[in-house]
Each structure stands twice: as structure tokens, then as C-alpha cells.
Amino acid sequence: MASKGYSAENIQVLEGLEAVRMRPGMYIGTTSSRGLHHLLWEIVDNAIDEASNGFASEVQVTLHKDGSASVFDNGRGMPVDEHPTMGVPGVQVIFTVLHAGGKFNNENYSYSGGLHGVGASVVNALSKWLTVDVFLNWSHYRMEFTSQYDPAAGKVEAGKPSGPLQVIGNTRKKGTLVRFLPDDTIFEDVRFNGEQVARRLQELAYLNKGVRIVFTDERTPEKDSRVFCYDGGITDYVQYLNAGKNALHNDVIYLSGSRDQIICQAAIQYTDGYSDSVFSYVNSINTPEGGSHEAGFKAAFTKCLNDYARRIGLLKDKDSNLAGEDFREGLTCVLTTMVKNPQFEGQTKGRLGNSEVRPAVEAVITQQMTDWLDNLKNQETATAIVTKAIRAAQAREAARKARDNSRKAAALEAAPLVGKLAACTGRKWEDNELFIVEGDSAGGSAKQGRDRRFQAILPLRGKPLNVEKKRLDQVLANEEFRSLITALGTNIDDKFSLENLKYGKVIILSDADQDGAHIRAILLTFFFRYMKELITAGHVYIGMPPLYKVQKGSKTIYAYDDRELAKATKAAGKGYTLQRYKGLGEMNPEQLWETTMDPSQRKLMRVSIEDAALVDRLTTILMGDKVEPRRDYISEHADFNRPDDFELPPDQNREGA
Ligand code: 1YM
């Protein structure tokens, strides 16, 4: 009986993991680089859970030379005793049964991220091999799994134990070590991006106060190793985000509390800037689209400050309340919440849906913020915040007038705009593309080379205004941006509406030099600050002109980076000519079409905001007025040309390939 039940369960187990390999997208969303990294985050999340629940103090993440990744935590160690119904060790269940996480769920684990909720077994199913070492009860245990073709079965056996749980020896260590090699027959690209991994680990370290996270990239010649550990948690995070800015007050405001089992923390610091930077998280997962927790925070924050402004007489009876956005000008805030069963909604699952969270966060923030405002030692800062908000309200009114005027002006100036913008003839906005091209001469080539049925060209004369240092009314006074806004049709800032967008793709085309990088950065900053949804909805792209042309006889190969150049010259053999393109202007219309505009051949990068907080910090550093952080950043990242160095992690879109 027992042995029959055991083998039946075994069969079911194997079928389960094979389903993951049949439809990986259903479990990890995509098999692109993002999906690959998702495997690592599944394991890291388990380790961080162990630490945030107080059982582990350190998490080590290592990218190995052989392409595998490993994660270690010094916690309790995964259970190795026999599972009551499965009859196999706990670790084996965890790695071979889909959604096994739920079986072990108890009070301690009720705040897990659960964005995809797939767990360790999915990582195993999508790996060539996976090993788990458990250090527990003074013993070192190991179990190994492989996914490989079984000729007898005529199929791939997914995540199958290579043998039983072994006892390797004695140990003083405690914890769990998981190492795995992603399967290159599943993923388009199996190389982990060290920078991306480090960035997320740093974020996790800020969100999990006091946890020491050690990141090592053994693939680099120097074996890069970095330690992230922040005793101040999100307070340190806010200071880090404000690194390039002038803070209005030194002490970060820290609010925390819980209500109805919802734990909530906020760290707040104002700067003399104008942007509104609220970064919210649920169970350590970023929610760039906001949701009920953010709504609760904003409502409470605005109400407390309005009440306070009246109490101290900065707002009079006759004055109307200040708007939430006025209190958020120059605000940097990190808001975290821990929620059981979070529901993520929206196109990119970046918004918290749980309605019970709003009143809970609102209550915590109201109570905490009221206490903070009542404290005598905070009066100076509190007054400065209200004064700044009053000025913001006045500026908002001025901007509204400017916008109305410029709307009228834009209508009057329709003729010169048409002269600049070469519109396309197609009527379907989704298919239409707007190329924003650096320089009149490249603009001319693009106009001649394009397919006018769906490609429109907007040439930019010289460098556009650096919007980071400007207010909305000044941005609107700038002719380059006015023609861009009019061309897109969406309007901007709080008047932005994606519904009126006239182009499915907005493509930035600039030269591969410092100037080009700067123009690109300015445009991205503009989109980021005033049309964020254009980016989050995936409409912004960076065109990638080739860097080299390798010609031999009548055969031409274009190379888009140094790796491709090496390949091209090798393929060409002896006697080729090499041309390095310094600017778009060096290409004639046909070449520009072939290499950069033709959807079947070109390379585009889609711009995404994966970690908006760090992007925001970088836009400030690169575009703001403090020189020093900018110089440090640029000298650290010498090759400033490629957009990934701007750290807007783009999804590499090899279109048409
Ligand atoms: C390197 C990854 O997974 N650590 C880890 C995992 C678990 C435990 C301890 C643990 C949990 C419990 C009891 C409990 C578990 N994870 C799972 C699952 N590090 C890493 N450390 N004893 C040990 O929850 O009561 C189950 S146990 F399923 F989520 F993977």
C-alpha cells in the first residue's frame, strides 16, 4: 500500500515539473532575460524571508564562472526530515512539487511576495542541474537534481533527483545553499546581468534592515564582491536616493506602525527640487503603479499637513486646502507595506489592489504623522514643508496659465510645427512610429529613407532643454518640447492622457557619442518626469544605429557592438574595409533605412523602468546641478554611450529577428 502510494505520487511529481518546461511563460512570465533573473529572485526571496523572519542574518549571492548562480542563507536550513504524506525528505518535496511552498506555509511565511508565487520547484524544473546543501543539526546534507533527456522514456525528465538525500559530513554551519544552472534550451540568454542583480540586492538590503547581503560576481576578472547592509533600512534608502539633491532638512522622517495585520513604514525627506518621488513596495516588491497602500499614504499625508497648516496659521480660513501634489513637490518617500495575500493588478502587475490596505495605511500614517507634527523639535522642518507647498501651489497656478496660453499658441503655430514634423500617412496609431532624430542632417536622411506610410520624423535642432532643472511652465515655453508634445498628442504631466497617443512606438535616434548620450538622457528624463506612463506602457524605444560597417566586395555587414564587429571581421576574412560610424549624419538615406529604421532588420531597445527608484536617483545625478556625484558616476561608467549604462534596464528587443 505504502509503496504504491509513494510511486503514484512520484509520477505526479514528474508530470508537474514537465508542465513547467512545456509552458515556462505560465510560471515565470517570459523566457527572456527577465524570466532568467526571475529564477534567481525566487531563491533569493526564500533566503530573504528566512532573514526577515529573524532566523538568518546573512544572505550570499554568487554568480559563478560556469554560468550557475548560488544563494546561501545562514538560517534554520530547509527541513530534511520525511514529509508526512509524501514519504520523502522535505527538501525533495520543496524542489519537486509545484507550489510546495504553500504546504510549509505558516505564520512566519505569511508575508511572502507571491508575485508569481512559483517557488523553488519551478527553478529546478527550468535548470540543467540544481543542488541544495542543508546545514542543520550539525550535519551537512546534500541533494542533487538534473533535467536531462532520458532515452528510455523518450523525453526530458525535469528536475529529477540524481539520488537520495546524502549526508556529506558534520558541520558547525547552519543554513541553506542552493546552486543552479539555468537551462539554455529554455532561456534565450542564460547570462545573468551582474549590474542588474547587484542593484536588486541593494534594494532588498535597504528594504530588509540589518540583513547583510554579499554579492560576488566570479565571472569578472577581479571577482567583484560587494556587501549591502543598512542598519537604517529605508531611512538610509531615502538618503541614498537624495544623494545628488539638496535636502530641505537633515533628519529623514520615519513613520511606522501596523493595523489589522498590515505593517507599514514610510521614510520621508524633502529636497529643494520639484519632482515627486514616492516609491512604494509591498512585501519587498516594487509597485510603480501605486495602488491602495499609496492612496492611503497620500490621503493621510495631505490631510495631516493641511490640518497643520491651518493650525499654525499658514493657511487662513478663506484659503482652500493645498493639493496633494503641492505637498509632494520635492518629496522623496519610500513606503513599504507587508500584506497577506497581496493582489497585484494592472498591465505590469505593478499596482496593489487589496482594498483593505488603504484604510490601514491611512490610519497608521495619520497617527504617526500627527505625532511627528506635534513634536516641538520638528516645528522648523514642518513649517518649511508647508511653506514649500504653498509656493508649489502658486507655481502650479502659474503653470496652468502658461499651459492654457501655450495650448492656444500651439494652435496658432501649427504651420511651423508641420514644417518640422514629417508626419506619416497611416491612420492606425498602434502601427505608427515617431522617430525623434538628433540634428537636421540626420533628420533629412531619415525623412528620405523612411517608409512614410507609418514612420514620422521629428528632427531636433541642437540640445533640448535639460528639464531636470526646470519647472513645468519653463518646459512648456521651450519650442523643442512643445513640438514633441504636440506631435505625440498626449499633453503632459497631470494632463497626460495615453488615449490620445498618436504613435505606437516613440523612437529616440541619437549619435553614438557623448552629445548623443546627453540628448538621449535629456529626452528620457523628460519622458520620465512628465510622461511616465509612456514608458511604463512600453512605448518608448531607443534606436540602435550600427557602430561599424564591414565591407568586402559587394557584401556589407553592419555591426552594432564590438562583439558583432569581431564576428563580422572574422567572417569576412582578409581584405575587408572597415568604417566606423560616428554619427547618424554619416549614413545616406538608404543606409539609415537598412540599418536603423527597417523593422525587419533594425535593433531597438525598449525602455522600461524596472526599478524606478534607482532610475530616479540616476536622472538626478546625471541631470541635476550637483557636479560631483555626476562626475563620480560618469568616471565609474566610462563607456557612457550604451543606453544600459544610463541604467534604464531595457528589454533587448531584437525586432524582426
Ligand atoms: C538559499 C535559499 O530557501 N532558506 C530556507 C527555506 C526554508 C526554511 C529555511 C524553513 C522554513 C520553515 C521551517 C517553515 C523553507 N522554504 C520553503 C519553501 N534559502 C532558503 N530556510 N524550517 C526551515 O516555513 O516553517 C519551505 S521551508 F517551500 F518555501 F521553499
XYZ file of C-alpha atoms and ligand atoms in Angstrom:
687
model
C 0.000 0.000 0.000
C 2.564 2.467 1.172
C 4.924 1.764 -1.703
C 2.107 2.011 -4.214
C 1.072 5.427 -2.899
C 4.655 6.572 -2.980
C 5.253 5.691 -6.607
C 1.936 7.135 -7.714
C 2.870 10.406 -6.098
C 6.237 10.249 -7.765
C 4.682 10.052 -11.198
C 2.501 13.016 -10.458
C 5.553 14.947 -9.272
C 7.417 14.392 -12.513
C 4.461 15.354 -14.645
C 4.156 18.528 -12.624
C 7.640 19.771 -13.375
C 7.454 18.801 -17.020
C 4.412 21.043 -17.342
C 6.673 23.910 -16.291
C 9.072 23.165 -19.136
C 6.222 22.886 -21.624
C 4.880 26.328 -20.701
C 7.569 28.254 -18.827
C 5.785 31.522 -19.562
C 2.878 30.483 -17.389
C 5.150 30.165 -14.378
C 7.782 32.858 -14.832
C 6.100 35.178 -17.341
C 8.760 35.049 -20.036
C 11.858 33.164 -21.137
C 13.698 36.396 -21.852
C 16.425 37.764 -19.641
C 13.734 38.920 -17.226
C 12.492 35.351 -16.789
C 16.028 34.118 -16.274
C 16.526 36.579 -13.441
C 13.191 35.596 -12.023
C 14.657 32.168 -11.225
C 17.329 33.776 -9.117
C 14.802 36.009 -7.318
C 12.688 33.010 -6.377
C 15.596 31.503 -4.466
C 16.801 34.849 -3.109
C 13.276 35.595 -1.836
C 13.253 32.369 0.160
C 16.597 33.299 1.711
C 15.457 36.857 2.456
C 12.240 35.516 4.003
C 14.346 33.442 6.336
C 16.339 36.535 7.287
C 13.418 38.940 7.588
C 11.698 36.481 9.888
C 14.718 36.695 12.159
C 16.253 33.273 11.531
C 19.156 34.353 9.317
C 21.440 37.387 9.403
C 23.248 36.973 6.119
C 22.457 36.115 2.517
C 25.189 35.431 -0.029
C 24.525 35.526 -3.756
C 27.201 34.385 -6.168
C 27.341 34.328 -9.952
C 29.739 31.567 -10.910
C 32.065 31.192 -13.887
C 30.207 28.127 -15.177
C 27.041 30.205 -15.601
C 25.344 28.927 -12.463
C 24.146 31.059 -9.574
C 24.100 30.209 -5.890
C 22.292 31.591 -2.881
C 23.137 30.888 0.738
C 21.442 31.950 3.942
C 22.597 31.156 7.463
C 19.107 30.375 8.716
C 17.462 27.220 10.016
C 18.074 25.121 6.934
C 15.306 23.615 4.840
C 13.625 20.658 6.507
C 15.272 17.311 5.702
C 13.009 15.047 7.701
C 10.447 12.911 5.961
C 7.381 14.677 4.681
C 4.316 13.206 6.467
C 2.309 12.318 3.361
C 4.896 12.231 0.553
C 7.278 9.913 2.345
C 10.345 11.735 1.032
C 12.554 14.404 2.661
C 11.122 17.919 2.948
C 13.773 19.379 0.618
C 12.800 16.925 -2.066
C 9.169 17.998 -1.823
C 10.170 21.661 -1.947
C 12.123 21.170 -5.181
C 9.943 18.634 -6.971
C 6.344 19.527 -6.163
C 4.768 22.574 -7.768
C 3.671 25.184 -5.251
C 5.155 23.152 -2.426
C 5.785 26.439 -0.660
C 2.163 26.529 0.438
C 2.494 23.249 2.277
C 5.098 24.708 4.579
C 3.347 27.985 4.940
C 2.725 29.002 8.473
C 2.506 32.273 10.330
C 6.172 33.016 9.682
C 5.812 32.866 5.959
C 2.567 34.644 5.513
C 4.148 37.826 4.142
C 5.896 36.373 1.141
C 5.949 38.299 -2.099
C 3.881 35.931 -4.137
C 4.036 37.994 -7.319
C 4.214 34.815 -9.318
C 4.266 32.503 -6.340
C 6.029 29.766 -8.180
C 8.678 28.640 -5.784
C 11.778 26.579 -5.783
C 10.409 23.681 -7.840
C 9.979 25.892 -10.886
C 13.616 26.933 -10.628
C 14.541 23.260 -10.506
C 12.351 22.423 -13.494
C 13.980 25.122 -15.622
C 17.575 24.281 -14.664
C 20.035 21.850 -16.224
C 21.014 20.940 -12.696
C 20.328 22.163 -9.179
C 21.970 21.254 -5.896
C 20.805 22.048 -2.400
C 23.060 21.845 0.645
C 21.400 21.991 4.030
C 23.384 22.651 7.188
C 21.230 21.549 10.059
C 21.563 19.570 13.320
C 25.384 19.693 12.957
C 25.074 17.708 9.716
C 25.723 18.684 6.139
C 23.087 17.246 3.781
C 23.047 17.417 0.009
C 20.574 16.633 -2.683
C 21.117 16.937 -6.434
C 18.623 17.277 -9.255
C 19.025 17.207 -13.036
C 16.879 17.838 -16.079
C 18.043 15.735 -18.982
C 16.870 13.664 -21.869
C 16.019 10.132 -20.876
C 16.286 7.858 -23.954
C 14.254 5.120 -22.275
C 11.374 7.477 -21.565
C 11.896 9.325 -24.866
C 11.609 12.723 -23.169
C 13.264 15.159 -20.824
C 12.896 14.241 -17.174
C 12.543 17.555 -15.376
C 14.261 18.276 -12.057
C 14.700 14.640 -11.200
C 16.662 13.683 -8.064
C 20.019 12.211 -9.116
C 19.938 10.146 -5.970
C 18.618 10.189 -2.419
C 19.395 12.852 0.164
C 23.030 12.383 1.198
C 24.759 13.103 4.465
C 28.109 14.633 3.490
C 29.531 15.001 6.973
C 29.496 17.035 10.142
C 29.356 20.788 10.251
C 29.042 23.735 12.609
C 27.308 25.717 9.879
C 23.601 26.475 9.767
C 21.593 27.319 6.721
C 20.666 26.521 3.149
C 22.738 26.762 -0.027
C 21.062 26.428 -3.408
C 23.024 26.418 -6.656
C 21.534 26.010 -10.117
C 22.395 26.254 -13.813
C 19.572 27.726 -15.918
C 18.719 25.519 -18.904
C 19.974 27.074 -22.141
C 17.370 25.206 -24.167
C 14.670 27.136 -22.306
C 16.094 30.638 -21.991
C 17.009 32.914 -24.867
C 20.040 34.152 -22.984
C 21.419 32.405 -19.919
C 23.865 35.084 -18.798
C 22.947 36.851 -15.585
C 23.382 40.609 -15.669
C 25.700 41.376 -12.749
C 24.689 45.026 -12.503
C 21.002 44.186 -12.502
C 21.477 41.537 -9.835
C 23.579 43.855 -7.665
C 21.008 46.620 -7.971
C 18.119 44.451 -6.832
C 20.181 43.037 -3.958
C 20.991 46.547 -2.834
C 17.296 47.396 -2.931
C 16.487 44.276 -0.897
C 19.136 45.252 1.641
C 17.514 48.676 2.082
C 14.089 47.089 2.445
C 15.275 44.493 4.948
C 17.025 46.500 7.611
C 20.180 44.957 9.020
C 20.295 41.932 6.713
C 23.802 41.563 5.307
C 23.747 40.710 1.625
C 27.014 39.726 -0.003
C 27.110 39.732 -3.779
C 30.006 38.143 -5.649
C 30.444 38.022 -9.403
C 33.119 35.400 -10.003
C 32.870 35.901 -13.755
C 34.645 39.247 -13.657
C 38.459 39.220 -13.636
C 38.514 40.962 -10.247
C 35.817 38.672 -8.806
C 33.716 41.684 -7.845
C 32.376 41.408 -4.348
C 30.024 43.883 -2.717
C 28.360 43.951 0.655
C 24.994 45.622 1.151
C 23.844 46.135 4.709
C 21.846 49.074 6.029
C 21.067 49.407 9.705
C 18.882 52.400 8.884
C 16.780 50.459 6.345
C 14.511 52.670 4.267
C 15.791 55.784 6.057
C 19.196 55.040 4.552
C 17.457 54.331 1.246
C 15.920 57.796 1.124
C 19.270 59.390 1.893
C 20.825 57.381 -0.904
C 18.088 58.426 -3.342
C 18.622 62.055 -2.417
C 22.390 61.845 -2.839
C 22.510 64.326 -5.730
C 19.932 66.713 -4.282
C 19.850 69.460 -1.676
C 17.837 68.233 1.294
C 15.469 70.687 2.960
C 16.042 69.039 6.365
C 18.714 66.692 7.667
C 16.720 64.124 9.587
C 14.673 61.742 7.491
C 11.114 61.499 8.818
C 10.418 57.893 9.743
C 6.877 56.641 10.358
C 5.934 53.070 11.185
C 3.139 51.048 12.639
C 0.626 48.325 11.964
C -3.116 47.975 11.821
C -5.219 44.895 11.067
C -2.075 42.817 10.432
C -0.865 45.257 7.806
C 2.611 46.508 8.617
C 3.564 49.858 7.195
C 6.683 52.042 7.170
C 7.486 55.320 5.459
C 10.710 57.305 5.220
C 10.390 60.884 4.026
C 12.767 63.671 3.124
C 12.150 66.861 1.173
C 14.612 68.411 -1.237
C 14.637 71.805 -2.918
C 13.741 70.091 -6.232
C 10.347 69.851 -7.907
C 9.868 66.196 -8.653
C 7.526 63.893 -6.781
C 9.296 60.648 -5.954
C 7.146 58.253 -3.955
C 8.449 54.693 -4.203
C 6.155 52.081 -2.798
C 6.661 48.405 -2.063
C 4.521 45.519 -0.968
C 6.357 42.591 0.616
C 9.610 43.904 -0.926
C 8.079 44.072 -4.399
C 8.090 47.433 -6.117
C 4.686 48.840 -7.103
C 5.493 51.543 -9.682
C 1.803 51.911 -10.495
C 0.910 52.590 -6.868
C -2.354 51.205 -5.535
C -4.289 51.115 -2.275
C -1.248 51.493 0.022
C -0.054 54.584 -1.842
C -3.562 56.026 -1.909
C -3.813 55.597 1.870
C -0.438 57.229 2.410
C -1.182 60.205 0.165
C -4.610 60.841 1.665
C -3.277 60.769 5.227
C -0.160 62.786 4.474
C -2.075 65.539 2.662
C -4.772 65.767 5.331
C -2.275 65.929 8.230
C -0.247 68.673 6.581
C -3.317 70.725 5.579
C -4.665 70.489 9.150
C -1.271 71.506 10.478
C -1.013 74.452 8.042
C -4.338 75.754 9.354
C -3.362 75.143 12.966
C -0.239 77.269 12.682
C -1.988 79.915 10.562
C -0.121 79.486 7.282
C -3.462 78.629 5.737
C -6.268 81.049 6.647
C -9.971 80.313 6.863
C -10.538 81.894 3.464
C -7.808 79.782 1.800
C -8.672 76.499 0.212
C -6.703 73.374 1.084
C -3.422 72.692 -0.649
C -3.485 69.851 -3.167
C -1.697 66.561 -2.558
C 0.664 67.254 -5.425
C 1.716 70.527 -3.764
C 2.869 68.590 -0.711
C 4.692 66.143 -2.941
C 6.840 68.674 -4.771
C 10.423 67.880 -3.844
C 9.294 64.878 -1.795
C 11.315 61.685 -1.740
C 9.477 58.932 0.054
C 9.899 55.197 0.382
C 6.731 53.477 1.533
C 6.708 49.796 2.418
C 3.842 47.588 3.431
C 3.593 43.965 4.415
C 0.329 42.453 3.308
C -1.023 38.919 3.447
C -2.227 37.666 0.069
C -1.317 40.751 -1.927
C -3.252 41.168 -5.180
C -1.199 42.778 -7.899
C -3.108 44.413 -10.702
C -2.521 46.485 -13.804
C -0.818 45.773 -17.071
C 2.568 45.108 -15.498
C 1.195 43.846 -12.160
C 2.673 46.949 -10.603
C -0.327 48.120 -8.598
C -1.643 46.827 -5.275
C -5.348 46.031 -5.447
C -6.256 44.968 -1.882
C -8.853 47.482 -0.748
C -8.401 46.712 2.968
C -4.888 48.162 2.805
C -5.906 51.756 2.188
C -7.698 52.438 5.496
C -4.986 50.568 7.426
C -2.132 52.607 5.928
C -4.179 55.782 6.240
C -4.716 55.155 9.948
C -1.055 54.370 10.658
C 0.258 57.385 8.747
C -2.331 59.770 10.208
C -1.481 58.766 13.742
C 2.302 58.761 13.199
C 2.408 61.968 11.177
C 0.207 63.788 13.702
C 2.622 62.766 16.469
C 5.540 63.944 14.384
C 3.904 67.317 13.664
C 3.008 67.774 17.342
C 6.601 67.326 18.411
C 8.201 70.667 19.258
C 11.563 69.790 17.818
C 10.027 69.258 14.355
C 8.392 72.682 14.033
C 11.084 74.216 11.892
C 11.010 71.385 9.338
C 7.221 71.219 9.359
C 6.957 74.954 8.645
C 9.473 74.650 5.811
C 7.413 71.842 4.262
C 4.193 73.835 4.371
C 5.884 76.970 3.034
C 7.283 74.994 0.145
C 3.858 73.521 -0.620
C 2.284 76.974 -0.651
C 4.871 78.098 -3.161
C 4.221 74.951 -5.202
C 0.524 75.796 -5.301
C 1.318 79.277 -6.593
C 3.645 77.829 -9.238
C 1.016 75.277 -10.228
C -1.421 78.093 -10.864
C 1.187 79.923 -12.978
C 1.889 76.728 -14.912
C -1.791 76.207 -15.566
C -1.998 79.672 -17.116
C 1.144 79.020 -19.171
C -0.275 75.734 -20.376
C -3.527 77.335 -21.448
C -1.582 80.015 -23.266
C 0.768 77.543 -24.904
C -2.180 75.424 -25.962
C -3.543 78.441 -27.749
C -0.068 79.240 -29.014
C 0.419 75.689 -30.286
C -2.757 76.007 -32.309
C -1.519 79.264 -33.810
C 1.892 77.832 -34.552
C 0.595 74.734 -36.287
C 2.192 75.801 -39.555
C 5.854 75.930 -38.409
C 5.380 72.678 -36.488
C 4.234 70.869 -39.606
C 7.367 72.157 -41.258
C 9.470 70.379 -38.631
C 7.484 67.224 -38.198
C 7.350 64.955 -41.213
C 4.086 63.174 -40.456
C 3.152 59.735 -41.735
C 0.082 58.842 -43.737
C -1.121 55.735 -41.845
C -4.262 56.056 -39.751
C -3.627 53.291 -37.220
C -1.817 54.838 -34.288
C -0.549 51.483 -32.959
C 1.375 50.870 -36.161
C 2.760 54.370 -36.458
C 6.248 55.279 -35.289
C 7.704 58.617 -34.349
C 11.468 58.960 -34.754
C 12.985 61.763 -32.714
C 16.194 62.389 -34.597
C 19.239 64.323 -33.448
C 20.266 67.017 -35.874
C 18.846 68.435 -39.067
C 21.101 66.486 -41.414
C 20.258 63.095 -39.921
C 16.660 64.283 -39.809
C 16.870 64.920 -43.544
C 18.263 61.442 -44.240
C 15.578 59.899 -42.044
C 12.846 61.791 -43.889
C 14.124 60.482 -47.223
C 14.876 56.957 -46.062
C 11.711 56.252 -44.043
C 8.557 54.400 -45.006
C 6.192 57.353 -44.926
C 3.165 55.143 -44.536
C 3.882 54.569 -40.858
C 7.063 56.441 -39.940
C 7.080 60.090 -38.887
C 10.236 62.102 -38.270
C 10.784 64.876 -35.766
C 14.257 66.387 -36.087
C 15.692 68.074 -33.004
C 17.835 71.146 -33.513
C 20.720 71.061 -31.079
C 20.337 70.078 -27.478
C 16.913 70.217 -25.917
C 16.366 71.964 -22.609
C 17.515 69.982 -19.576
C 14.170 69.535 -17.861
C 15.579 68.265 -14.571
C 16.358 71.797 -13.535
C 13.186 73.345 -14.877
C 9.626 73.825 -13.807
C 6.647 72.818 -15.891
C 5.968 76.339 -17.181
C 9.566 76.661 -18.373
C 9.413 73.268 -20.085
C 6.265 74.379 -21.867
C 7.929 77.555 -23.014
C 10.585 75.504 -24.834
C 9.918 75.131 -28.537
C 11.553 71.712 -28.957
C 9.419 70.186 -26.231
C 6.304 71.946 -27.407
C 6.620 70.399 -30.841
C 7.327 66.999 -29.278
C 4.263 67.226 -27.008
C 2.078 68.381 -29.886
C 3.404 65.639 -32.158
C 2.675 62.924 -29.556
C -0.798 64.304 -28.885
C -0.845 63.207 -25.249
C -0.356 66.500 -23.395
C 1.844 66.237 -20.278
C 2.083 65.954 -16.506
C -1.308 65.697 -14.796
C -2.985 66.408 -18.142
C -1.219 63.470 -19.781
C -3.531 61.018 -21.486
C -2.279 57.874 -23.140
C -5.526 57.578 -25.071
C -4.563 60.418 -27.352
C -1.171 58.991 -28.247
C -0.625 59.118 -31.993
C 2.238 56.633 -32.222
C 2.675 53.077 -31.015
C 6.437 53.476 -30.909
C 8.359 56.585 -29.971
C 11.947 56.019 -31.028
C 14.880 58.142 -29.948
C 17.642 58.221 -32.553
C 20.817 59.936 -31.463
C 24.516 59.669 -32.263
C 26.787 57.171 -30.546
C 28.864 59.856 -28.853
C 28.789 61.926 -25.664
C 26.469 64.525 -27.153
C 24.103 61.857 -28.399
C 24.081 60.193 -24.983
C 23.317 63.515 -23.355
C 20.439 64.251 -25.708
C 19.058 60.784 -25.094
C 19.339 61.266 -21.357
C 17.534 64.603 -21.552
C 14.704 63.101 -23.589
C 14.386 60.132 -21.236
C 14.366 62.466 -18.264
C 11.600 64.443 -19.917
C 9.527 61.298 -20.507
C 10.298 60.009 -17.022
C 9.231 63.201 -15.273
C 6.320 64.306 -17.411
C 5.037 61.284 -19.347
C 5.990 58.334 -17.165
C 3.100 56.245 -18.463
C 4.536 56.464 -21.961
C 7.496 54.494 -20.610
C 5.597 52.134 -18.303
C 3.178 51.264 -21.095
C 6.196 50.328 -23.224
C 6.025 52.923 -25.983
C 9.499 54.417 -25.677
C 12.389 52.908 -27.605
C 15.982 53.694 -28.314
C 17.094 53.175 -31.877
C 20.447 51.492 -32.234
C 22.370 52.604 -35.287
C 25.272 50.317 -36.171
C 28.704 51.352 -34.955
C 30.621 49.739 -37.843
C 30.305 48.772 -41.460
C 32.420 45.873 -42.692
C 32.575 45.708 -46.470
C 34.087 43.069 -48.680
C 33.386 43.275 -52.388
C 29.653 43.726 -52.731
C 28.939 42.205 -49.332
C 28.173 44.502 -46.416
C 27.818 43.572 -42.766
C 26.767 46.084 -40.141
C 27.997 45.567 -36.583
C 26.128 47.037 -33.623
C 28.763 46.455 -30.968
C 32.331 45.233 -30.571
C 31.320 41.621 -30.241
C 29.456 41.713 -33.514
C 32.383 43.518 -35.113
C 34.748 40.722 -34.113
C 32.328 38.198 -35.605
C 31.914 40.195 -38.810
C 35.617 40.696 -39.446
C 36.264 37.037 -38.779
C 33.558 36.049 -41.247
C 34.915 38.467 -43.842
C 38.463 37.057 -43.651
C 41.218 39.110 -45.330
C 40.802 42.240 -47.404
C 37.760 43.977 -45.986
C 37.236 47.680 -45.379
C 36.028 48.921 -42.057
C 34.078 52.080 -41.443
C 33.240 53.384 -38.001
C 30.103 55.467 -37.850
C 30.482 58.435 -35.573
C 27.123 59.950 -36.268
C 23.841 59.269 -37.939
C 24.673 62.049 -40.390
C 27.357 59.857 -41.978
C 24.743 57.490 -43.331
C 22.850 58.168 -46.526
C 19.066 57.692 -46.530
C 19.263 54.113 -47.857
C 21.829 53.076 -45.254
C 19.846 54.689 -42.464
C 16.741 52.814 -43.558
C 18.539 49.491 -43.870
C 20.373 49.633 -40.580
C 18.237 51.629 -38.220
C 14.682 52.098 -39.455
C 13.635 48.991 -41.351
C 11.574 46.958 -38.868
C 12.827 43.694 -40.335
C 16.496 44.486 -39.742
C 16.891 47.231 -37.154
C 17.708 46.894 -33.478
C 15.542 48.648 -30.965
C 15.734 48.723 -27.208
C 12.548 49.159 -25.306
C 12.981 51.440 -22.331
C 11.493 50.094 -19.125
C 11.509 51.359 -15.581
C 12.290 48.272 -13.643
C 13.485 49.948 -10.548
C 12.057 53.406 -10.765
C 13.715 54.487 -7.540
C 17.209 53.943 -8.812
C 16.397 55.410 -12.195
C 15.117 58.479 -10.413
C 18.291 58.752 -8.399
C 20.333 58.461 -11.566
C 18.342 61.024 -13.506
C 19.004 63.384 -10.644
C 22.678 62.596 -10.566
C 23.126 62.829 -14.306
C 20.834 65.759 -14.951
C 20.791 67.669 -11.670
C 23.008 70.516 -10.649
C 25.402 68.840 -8.248
C 28.579 68.300 -10.247
C 30.396 65.890 -8.017
C 28.100 62.868 -7.949
C 27.751 63.204 -11.696
C 31.499 63.210 -12.253
C 31.884 60.186 -9.987
C 29.174 58.313 -11.794
C 30.483 59.076 -15.259
C 34.063 58.196 -14.429
C 32.894 54.933 -12.894
C 30.958 54.070 -16.035
C 33.421 55.153 -18.671
C 31.532 53.929 -21.727
C 28.615 56.246 -21.451
C 27.298 55.535 -24.905
C 25.194 52.493 -24.481
C 21.765 53.107 -23.008
C 22.154 50.339 -20.447
C 24.829 52.475 -18.894
C 22.163 55.009 -18.285
C 20.698 52.246 -16.153
C 17.234 52.193 -17.535
C 17.287 48.439 -17.840
C 15.913 47.969 -21.337
C 14.347 44.809 -22.620
C 16.536 43.960 -25.546
C 14.136 43.796 -28.401
C 15.707 42.209 -31.430
C 12.837 43.171 -33.631
C 12.044 41.034 -36.599
C 14.775 38.550 -35.746
C 19.007 29.705 -0.423
C 17.556 29.702 -0.232
O 15.315 28.586 0.907
N 16.100 29.047 3.007
C 15.140 28.476 3.796
C 13.956 27.952 3.308
C 13.063 27.351 4.201
C 13.367 27.332 5.563
C 14.561 27.888 5.974
C 12.485 26.768 6.613
C 11.180 27.138 6.718
C 10.393 26.591 7.743
C 10.965 25.716 8.631
C 8.966 26.970 7.865
C 11.876 26.806 3.576
N 11.435 27.200 2.401
C 10.342 26.526 1.971
C 9.731 26.818 0.689
N 17.252 29.636 1.150
C 16.148 29.055 1.649
N 15.413 28.430 5.097
N 12.249 25.358 8.518
C 13.008 25.864 7.537
O 8.446 27.636 6.976
O 8.368 26.591 8.875
C 9.902 25.579 2.815
S 10.912 25.578 4.129
F 8.806 25.900 0.417
F 9.179 27.995 0.703
F 10.630 26.770 -0.264
